[in-house]
Amino acid sequence: MQKRIVSGMRPTGKLHLGHYLGVIDNWVKLQNDFDCYFFVADWHALTTKYDKTENLRQDILDVTMDWLACGVDPEKSTIYVQSQIPEISELHLYLSMITPQNWVERDPTLKDMAKILKSKEGMASQINYGLMGYPVLMTADILMFNADFVPVGIDQVAHVELTRDIARRFNNVYNCNFFNEPQPKLNNCSLICGLDGNKMGKSFNNDIKISDTAEITAKKVMSAITDRSRMRKDDPGHPDECEVAFKYWKIFGNENEIETIRCECEKGLRGCADCKRQLGAKINERMAEIREKRKYYEEKPEVVQNILKDGAEKARKEAKNILKEIRSLIKMY
Ligand code: TRP
């Protein structure tokens, strides 16, 4: 039997190349060797944005369309929206009973979030009970399907550790060996930076979206930062100090191209504008098929809805089976 993987993403709307190269492309590979459950974490979105839900449905669709366009395959993986699986919320409740308060209080991501929230005005500046419990909710997402592995970024590893702690505690408390202790699965691909050299992020206005057109992508790439010390195009360049463009080449180019570009740049034979024009074209080449697929789904939202419906049905069947056993272990009525 294939080992099982569970991973989720918050519905933040249209995804960018950081998501594609850092997360989704990895999922696409994993789905060949593992029994994969990929979900849109809409309850997690509520932990901080409970008062901004106007775009939630569209954001869920956008995230799903990006996944499908990039090659997450409903024939291989189970793709669903978290809130369509009410069993997860029941499991969350049981797990909350056995989780010591200080286990969630020491969560590093939560501490960071608390800091950010405190700096905001108004209602959303306090930490609500739901946000406090979000590492436990994440645990429920994972244990609901008794996952073996959880592909996550380094910032989420602490949560998978907590998941292991809670799984172990459940097994102890109810004197069973029901839950696996799932392991984080780190992706070793290099992170793509934003057009300004900082971390790529939607709110930093420095991203290239998966769904951006070729024209927009080309234009955005022209704004990328290069070697700041270079004044004229025939000055010798310093590829290793080029803050964005050469880094992108290392991701999108093949070995030959990268070497040629390095040589030409160092000899002053390649201006930054030309270099970025070529780079834009290169990125567009890689994204062309994905964007075409995305367009197909945009024009057929009912296809996407159906994929999510089928995925939820499949996930729910499994969740129900697992929850039945959990209820019996806890001796619920
Ligand atoms: N907490 C994750 C994030 O903010 C998303 C997430 C929710 C998740 N539940 C999960 C990831 C379960 C992996 C497994 O990015």
Short mmCIF file of C-alpha atoms and ligand atoms in Angstrom, two decimals:
data_model
loop_
_atom_site.label_atom_id
_atom_site.label_comp_id
_atom_site.label_asym_id
_atom_site.label_seq_id
_atom_site.Cartn_x
_atom_site.Cartn_y
_atom_site.Cartn_z
CA MET A 1 0.00 0.00 0.00
CA GLN A 2 1.13 3.51 -0.79
CA LYS A 3 2.11 5.71 2.11
CA ARG A 4 -0.20 8.62 2.69
CA ILE A 5 0.43 12.34 2.38
CA VAL A 6 -1.72 15.22 3.60
CA SER A 7 -0.98 18.85 2.83
CA GLY A 8 -2.98 22.03 2.67
CA MET A 9 -2.79 25.64 1.65
CA ARG A 10 -4.71 28.67 2.78
CA PRO A 11 -7.02 30.23 0.20
CA THR A 12 -5.00 33.38 -0.41
CA GLY A 13 -6.30 33.87 -3.97
CA LYS A 14 -4.22 33.64 -7.12
CA LEU A 15 -0.93 31.90 -6.40
CA HIS A 16 2.52 32.99 -7.53
CA LEU A 17 5.68 31.35 -8.82
CA GLY A 18 6.93 30.89 -5.26
CA HIS A 19 3.95 28.61 -4.60
CA TYR A 20 4.43 26.83 -7.91
CA LEU A 21 8.15 26.14 -7.60
CA GLY A 22 8.24 25.76 -3.82
CA VAL A 23 5.12 23.71 -3.15
CA ILE A 24 2.88 22.69 -6.02
CA ASP A 25 5.55 21.29 -8.33
CA ASN A 26 6.63 19.09 -5.43
CA TRP A 27 3.06 17.89 -4.89
CA VAL A 28 2.82 17.04 -8.58
CA LYS A 29 5.81 14.74 -8.23
CA LEU A 30 4.66 13.22 -4.94
CA GLN A 31 1.30 12.19 -6.32
CA ASN A 32 2.96 9.46 -8.38
CA ASP A 33 4.37 7.65 -5.36
CA PHE A 34 1.98 8.49 -2.54
CA ASP A 35 -1.70 8.44 -1.74
CA CYS A 36 -2.10 12.22 -1.61
CA TYR A 37 -4.73 14.37 0.08
CA PHE A 38 -4.45 18.04 -0.90
CA PHE A 39 -6.90 20.54 0.51
CA VAL A 40 -7.76 24.22 0.61
CA ALA A 41 -7.59 25.25 4.26
CA ASP A 42 -10.59 27.59 4.41
CA TRP A 43 -11.13 27.16 8.16
CA HIS A 44 -7.54 28.24 8.64
CA ALA A 45 -8.32 31.39 6.67
CA LEU A 46 -11.06 32.17 9.19
CA THR A 47 -8.61 32.12 12.08
CA THR A 48 -7.36 35.55 11.03
CA LYS A 49 -9.87 36.72 8.40
CA TYR A 50 -13.20 35.79 9.91
CA ASP A 51 -14.41 39.31 9.17
CA LYS A 52 -13.21 39.39 5.55
CA THR A 53 -14.97 36.55 3.81
CA GLU A 54 -16.38 38.34 0.75
CA ASN A 55 -13.76 36.85 -1.56
CA LEU A 56 -13.33 33.52 0.19
CA ARG A 57 -15.24 31.45 -2.37
CA GLN A 58 -13.44 32.99 -5.33
CA ASP A 59 -10.10 32.60 -3.54
CA ILE A 60 -10.78 28.90 -3.02
CA LEU A 61 -11.56 28.49 -6.72
CA ASP A 62 -8.47 30.45 -7.72
CA VAL A 63 -6.19 28.31 -5.59
CA THR A 64 -7.76 25.13 -6.91
CA MET A 65 -7.46 26.28 -10.53
CA ASP A 66 -3.79 27.08 -10.01
CA TRP A 67 -3.19 23.59 -8.57
CA LEU A 68 -4.99 21.89 -11.43
CA ALA A 69 -3.20 24.01 -14.03
CA CYS A 70 0.17 23.13 -12.53
CA GLY A 71 -0.59 19.43 -12.75
CA VAL A 72 -2.18 18.38 -9.47
CA ASP A 73 -4.29 15.58 -10.87
CA PRO A 74 -7.70 14.62 -9.47
CA GLU A 75 -7.24 11.14 -10.93
CA LYS A 76 -4.20 10.60 -8.73
CA SER A 77 -4.83 12.81 -5.70
CA THR A 78 -7.80 13.63 -3.52
CA ILE A 79 -8.44 17.37 -3.78
CA TYR A 80 -10.98 19.01 -1.47
CA VAL A 81 -11.97 22.00 0.60
CA GLN A 82 -11.39 21.55 4.32
CA SER A 83 -14.81 22.81 5.47
CA GLN A 84 -16.50 20.21 3.25
CA ILE A 85 -15.24 17.56 5.67
CA PRO A 86 -17.09 18.27 8.95
CA GLU A 87 -15.43 15.16 10.46
CA ILE A 88 -12.26 17.24 10.77
CA SER A 89 -13.98 19.67 13.13
CA GLU A 90 -15.17 16.82 15.34
CA LEU A 91 -11.68 15.37 15.47
CA HIS A 92 -10.36 18.83 16.26
CA LEU A 93 -12.67 18.91 19.27
CA TYR A 94 -11.43 15.55 20.59
CA LEU A 95 -7.82 16.53 20.07
CA SER A 96 -8.37 19.85 21.85
CA MET A 97 -9.37 17.88 24.97
CA ILE A 98 -6.01 16.14 25.21
CA THR A 99 -3.74 19.01 24.19
CA PRO A 100 -2.13 20.89 27.08
CA GLN A 101 -2.51 24.64 26.78
CA ASN A 102 1.22 25.26 26.97
CA TRP A 103 1.83 23.05 23.93
CA VAL A 104 -0.04 25.53 21.74
CA GLU A 105 1.24 28.56 23.59
CA ARG A 106 4.83 27.75 22.72
CA ASP A 107 4.05 27.59 18.99
CA PRO A 108 6.52 29.91 17.23
CA THR A 109 4.29 30.79 14.27
CA LEU A 110 1.50 31.73 16.64
CA LYS A 111 3.85 33.99 18.56
CA ASP A 112 4.81 35.76 15.32
CA MET A 113 1.18 36.12 14.33
CA ALA A 114 0.36 37.56 17.74
CA LYS A 115 3.00 40.22 17.22
CA ILE A 116 1.64 41.18 13.80
CA LEU A 117 -1.93 41.23 15.06
CA LYS A 118 -1.08 43.36 18.06
CA SER A 119 0.25 46.04 15.72
CA LYS A 120 -3.11 46.24 13.95
CA GLU A 121 -6.12 48.28 14.94
CA GLY A 122 -9.58 47.07 15.75
CA MET A 123 -11.25 43.76 16.28
CA ALA A 124 -8.78 41.61 14.40
CA SER A 125 -5.95 42.72 16.65
CA GLN A 126 -6.78 40.24 19.38
CA ILE A 127 -6.00 36.57 19.44
CA ASN A 128 -9.22 34.65 19.36
CA TYR A 129 -9.77 31.17 20.70
CA GLY A 130 -9.90 29.78 17.14
CA LEU A 131 -6.54 31.24 16.19
CA MET A 132 -5.03 29.94 19.40
CA GLY A 133 -6.17 26.46 18.44
CA TYR A 134 -5.05 26.52 14.84
CA PRO A 135 -2.05 24.22 15.36
CA VAL A 136 -4.53 21.72 16.80
CA LEU A 137 -6.79 22.20 13.80
CA MET A 138 -3.82 21.52 11.56
CA THR A 139 -3.19 18.39 13.60
CA ALA A 140 -6.77 17.32 12.94
CA ASP A 141 -6.29 17.92 9.20
CA ILE A 142 -3.34 15.56 9.24
CA LEU A 143 -4.57 12.89 11.65
CA MET A 144 -8.02 12.76 10.03
CA PHE A 145 -6.41 10.73 7.27
CA ASN A 146 -3.70 9.18 9.41
CA ALA A 147 -0.96 10.60 7.18
CA ASP A 148 2.56 9.22 7.07
CA PHE A 149 4.16 12.35 5.65
CA VAL A 150 3.34 16.03 5.55
CA PRO A 151 5.10 18.12 2.89
CA VAL A 152 5.56 21.57 4.41
CA GLY A 153 7.89 24.52 4.40
CA ILE A 154 10.42 24.95 7.17
CA ASP A 155 8.11 27.41 8.97
CA GLN A 156 5.52 24.68 9.46
CA VAL A 157 7.78 21.96 10.83
CA ALA A 158 6.99 22.91 14.43
CA HIS A 159 3.35 22.18 13.70
CA VAL A 160 4.11 18.72 12.44
CA GLU A 161 6.13 18.14 15.62
CA LEU A 162 3.06 19.13 17.59
CA THR A 163 1.01 16.74 15.47
CA ARG A 164 3.38 13.94 16.44
CA ASP A 165 3.12 14.89 20.12
CA ILE A 166 -0.66 14.92 20.01
CA ALA A 167 -0.80 11.63 18.08
CA ARG A 168 1.41 10.01 20.71
CA ARG A 169 -0.67 11.46 23.50
CA PHE A 170 -3.88 10.15 21.96
CA ASN A 171 -2.39 6.69 21.69
CA ASN A 172 -1.34 6.85 25.34
CA VAL A 173 -4.54 8.28 26.73
CA TYR A 174 -6.76 5.80 24.90
CA ASN A 175 -4.35 2.95 25.24
CA CYS A 176 -4.08 2.17 21.55
CA ASN A 177 -1.73 2.41 18.64
CA PHE A 178 -4.14 4.13 16.31
CA PHE A 179 -2.35 7.18 14.96
CA ASN A 180 0.91 7.19 13.03
CA GLU A 181 3.38 9.83 14.02
CA PRO A 182 3.55 11.68 10.71
CA GLN A 183 6.82 13.12 9.53
CA PRO A 184 7.45 16.47 7.88
CA LYS A 185 8.71 16.17 4.32
CA LEU A 186 10.87 19.14 3.45
CA ASN A 187 11.27 20.21 -0.11
CA ASN A 188 14.88 20.95 -1.02
CA CYS A 189 14.22 23.24 -3.99
CA SER A 190 15.73 26.71 -3.85
CA LEU A 191 13.32 29.47 -2.97
CA ILE A 192 12.50 31.99 -5.67
CA CYS A 193 12.79 35.58 -4.50
CA GLY A 194 10.47 38.42 -5.46
CA LEU A 195 11.18 40.91 -8.25
CA ASP A 196 12.70 43.27 -5.66
CA GLY A 197 15.01 40.62 -4.20
CA ASN A 198 12.94 40.07 -1.04
CA LYS A 199 10.79 37.03 -0.29
CA MET A 200 8.13 36.68 -2.97
CA GLY A 201 4.72 37.45 -1.54
CA LYS A 202 1.32 38.66 -2.61
CA SER A 203 1.27 41.52 -0.14
CA PHE A 204 4.75 42.74 -1.11
CA ASN A 205 3.68 43.47 -4.67
CA ASN A 206 6.77 41.72 -6.00
CA ASP A 207 5.31 38.51 -7.35
CA ILE A 208 4.63 36.90 -10.71
CA LYS A 209 1.35 35.05 -10.63
CA ILE A 210 0.87 31.64 -12.17
CA SER A 211 -2.11 33.20 -13.94
CA ASP A 212 -0.31 36.31 -15.20
CA THR A 213 -0.35 36.64 -19.00
CA ALA A 214 2.85 36.44 -21.03
CA GLU A 215 2.72 40.21 -21.53
CA ILE A 216 2.34 41.00 -17.85
CA THR A 217 5.08 38.53 -16.96
CA ALA A 218 7.47 40.05 -19.50
CA LYS A 219 6.73 43.51 -18.14
CA LYS A 220 7.18 42.44 -14.53
CA VAL A 221 10.49 40.74 -15.32
CA MET A 222 11.77 43.98 -16.87
CA SER A 223 11.34 45.58 -13.44
CA ALA A 224 13.50 42.96 -11.72
CA ILE A 225 16.56 44.20 -9.90
CA THR A 226 19.94 43.26 -11.40
CA ASP A 227 23.53 44.13 -10.51
CA ARG A 228 23.21 47.49 -8.78
CA SER A 229 26.83 48.44 -9.33
CA ARG A 230 26.48 48.25 -13.10
CA MET A 231 25.91 51.57 -14.86
CA ARG A 232 26.34 50.93 -18.59
CA LYS A 233 25.45 47.84 -20.50
CA ASP A 234 29.02 47.20 -21.65
CA ASP A 235 30.43 47.48 -18.12
CA PRO A 236 31.56 44.06 -16.93
CA GLY A 237 28.73 42.58 -14.86
CA HIS A 238 28.76 40.50 -11.68
CA PRO A 239 26.23 37.69 -12.07
CA ASP A 240 26.68 36.58 -8.47
CA GLU A 241 25.74 40.02 -7.25
CA CYS A 242 22.82 40.28 -9.62
CA GLU A 243 20.01 40.39 -7.11
CA VAL A 244 17.19 38.86 -9.09
CA ALA A 245 17.68 38.25 -12.81
CA PHE A 246 20.60 35.83 -12.62
CA LYS A 247 18.95 33.99 -9.74
CA TYR A 248 15.91 33.49 -11.93
CA TRP A 249 18.12 32.25 -14.76
CA LYS A 250 19.51 29.64 -12.41
CA ILE A 251 15.96 28.40 -11.85
CA PHE A 252 14.57 28.64 -15.38
CA GLY A 253 17.64 28.19 -17.61
CA ASN A 254 19.51 25.02 -18.51
CA GLU A 255 23.19 24.57 -17.66
CA ASN A 256 24.41 25.81 -21.03
CA GLU A 257 22.31 28.94 -20.92
CA ILE A 258 23.39 29.75 -17.41
CA GLU A 259 27.07 29.43 -18.33
CA THR A 260 26.69 31.50 -21.50
CA ILE A 261 24.86 34.22 -19.64
CA ARG A 262 27.47 34.26 -16.90
CA CYS A 263 30.31 34.66 -19.45
CA GLU A 264 28.56 37.30 -21.52
CA CYS A 265 27.58 39.28 -18.46
CA GLU A 266 31.08 39.18 -16.97
CA LYS A 267 32.58 40.34 -20.26
CA GLY A 268 30.11 43.17 -20.62
CA LEU A 269 28.61 41.62 -23.74
CA ARG A 270 25.09 41.40 -22.34
CA GLY A 271 23.06 44.36 -21.15
CA CYS A 272 20.61 43.92 -18.30
CA ALA A 273 17.60 44.98 -20.37
CA ASP A 274 18.31 42.42 -23.08
CA CYS A 275 19.05 39.83 -20.45
CA LYS A 276 15.68 40.41 -18.81
CA ARG A 277 13.85 40.39 -22.13
CA GLN A 278 15.22 36.91 -22.76
CA LEU A 279 14.48 35.88 -19.21
CA GLY A 280 10.84 36.94 -19.54
CA ALA A 281 10.55 34.85 -22.69
CA LYS A 282 12.14 31.90 -20.91
CA ILE A 283 9.74 32.07 -18.00
CA ASN A 284 6.82 32.39 -20.40
CA GLU A 285 8.00 29.31 -22.23
CA ARG A 286 7.92 27.31 -19.01
CA MET A 287 4.51 28.66 -17.98
CA ALA A 288 2.74 28.52 -21.37
CA GLU A 289 1.08 25.14 -20.97
CA ILE A 290 0.13 25.80 -17.37
CA ARG A 291 -1.53 29.07 -18.29
CA GLU A 292 -3.44 27.48 -21.11
CA LYS A 293 -4.74 24.87 -18.72
CA ARG A 294 -5.69 27.52 -16.23
CA LYS A 295 -7.66 29.37 -18.85
CA TYR A 296 -9.55 26.20 -19.62
CA TYR A 297 -10.60 25.90 -15.97
CA GLU A 298 -11.43 29.60 -15.71
CA GLU A 299 -13.86 29.17 -18.56
CA LYS A 300 -15.32 26.05 -16.98
CA PRO A 301 -15.73 26.74 -13.26
CA GLU A 302 -18.31 23.94 -13.09
CA VAL A 303 -15.54 21.45 -13.92
CA VAL A 304 -13.54 22.78 -10.97
CA GLN A 305 -16.58 22.63 -8.69
CA ASN A 306 -17.14 19.03 -9.70
CA ILE A 307 -13.56 18.08 -9.01
CA LEU A 308 -13.89 19.58 -5.52
CA LYS A 309 -17.20 17.83 -5.00
CA ASP A 310 -15.82 14.43 -6.00
CA GLY A 311 -12.71 15.02 -3.91
CA ALA A 312 -14.78 15.91 -0.86
CA GLU A 313 -16.89 12.81 -1.33
CA LYS A 314 -13.83 10.61 -1.49
CA ALA A 315 -12.13 12.31 1.45
CA ARG A 316 -15.29 12.23 3.51
CA LYS A 317 -15.77 8.52 3.05
CA GLU A 318 -12.31 7.90 4.44
CA ALA A 319 -12.75 10.48 7.20
CA LYS A 320 -15.99 8.86 8.31
CA ASN A 321 -14.33 5.46 8.60
CA ILE A 322 -11.47 6.85 10.63
CA LEU A 323 -13.74 8.93 12.85
CA LYS A 324 -15.86 5.89 13.63
CA GLU A 325 -12.82 4.13 15.02
CA ILE A 326 -11.76 7.21 16.95
CA ARG A 327 -15.21 7.54 18.50
CA SER A 328 -15.10 3.95 19.55
CA LEU A 329 -11.62 4.33 21.08
CA ILE A 330 -12.79 7.36 23.11
CA LYS A 331 -15.97 5.42 24.04
CA MET A 332 -18.27 8.08 22.71
CA TYR A 333 -21.93 7.17 22.81
N1 TRP B 1 -0.89 25.90 8.26
C1 TRP B 1 -0.50 25.77 6.88
C2 TRP B 1 -0.05 27.14 6.37
O1 TRP B 1 -0.41 28.15 6.93
C3 TRP B 1 -1.61 25.25 6.02
C4 TRP B 1 -2.13 23.95 6.54
C5 TRP B 1 -3.27 23.79 7.24
C6 TRP B 1 -1.53 22.66 6.40
N2 TRP B 1 -3.45 22.48 7.55
C7 TRP B 1 -2.39 21.76 7.05
C8 TRP B 1 -0.36 22.19 5.80
C9 TRP B 1 -2.10 20.40 7.12
C10 TRP B 1 -0.07 20.83 5.89
C11 TRP B 1 -0.94 19.94 6.54
O2 TRP B 1 0.66 27.17 5.38
#
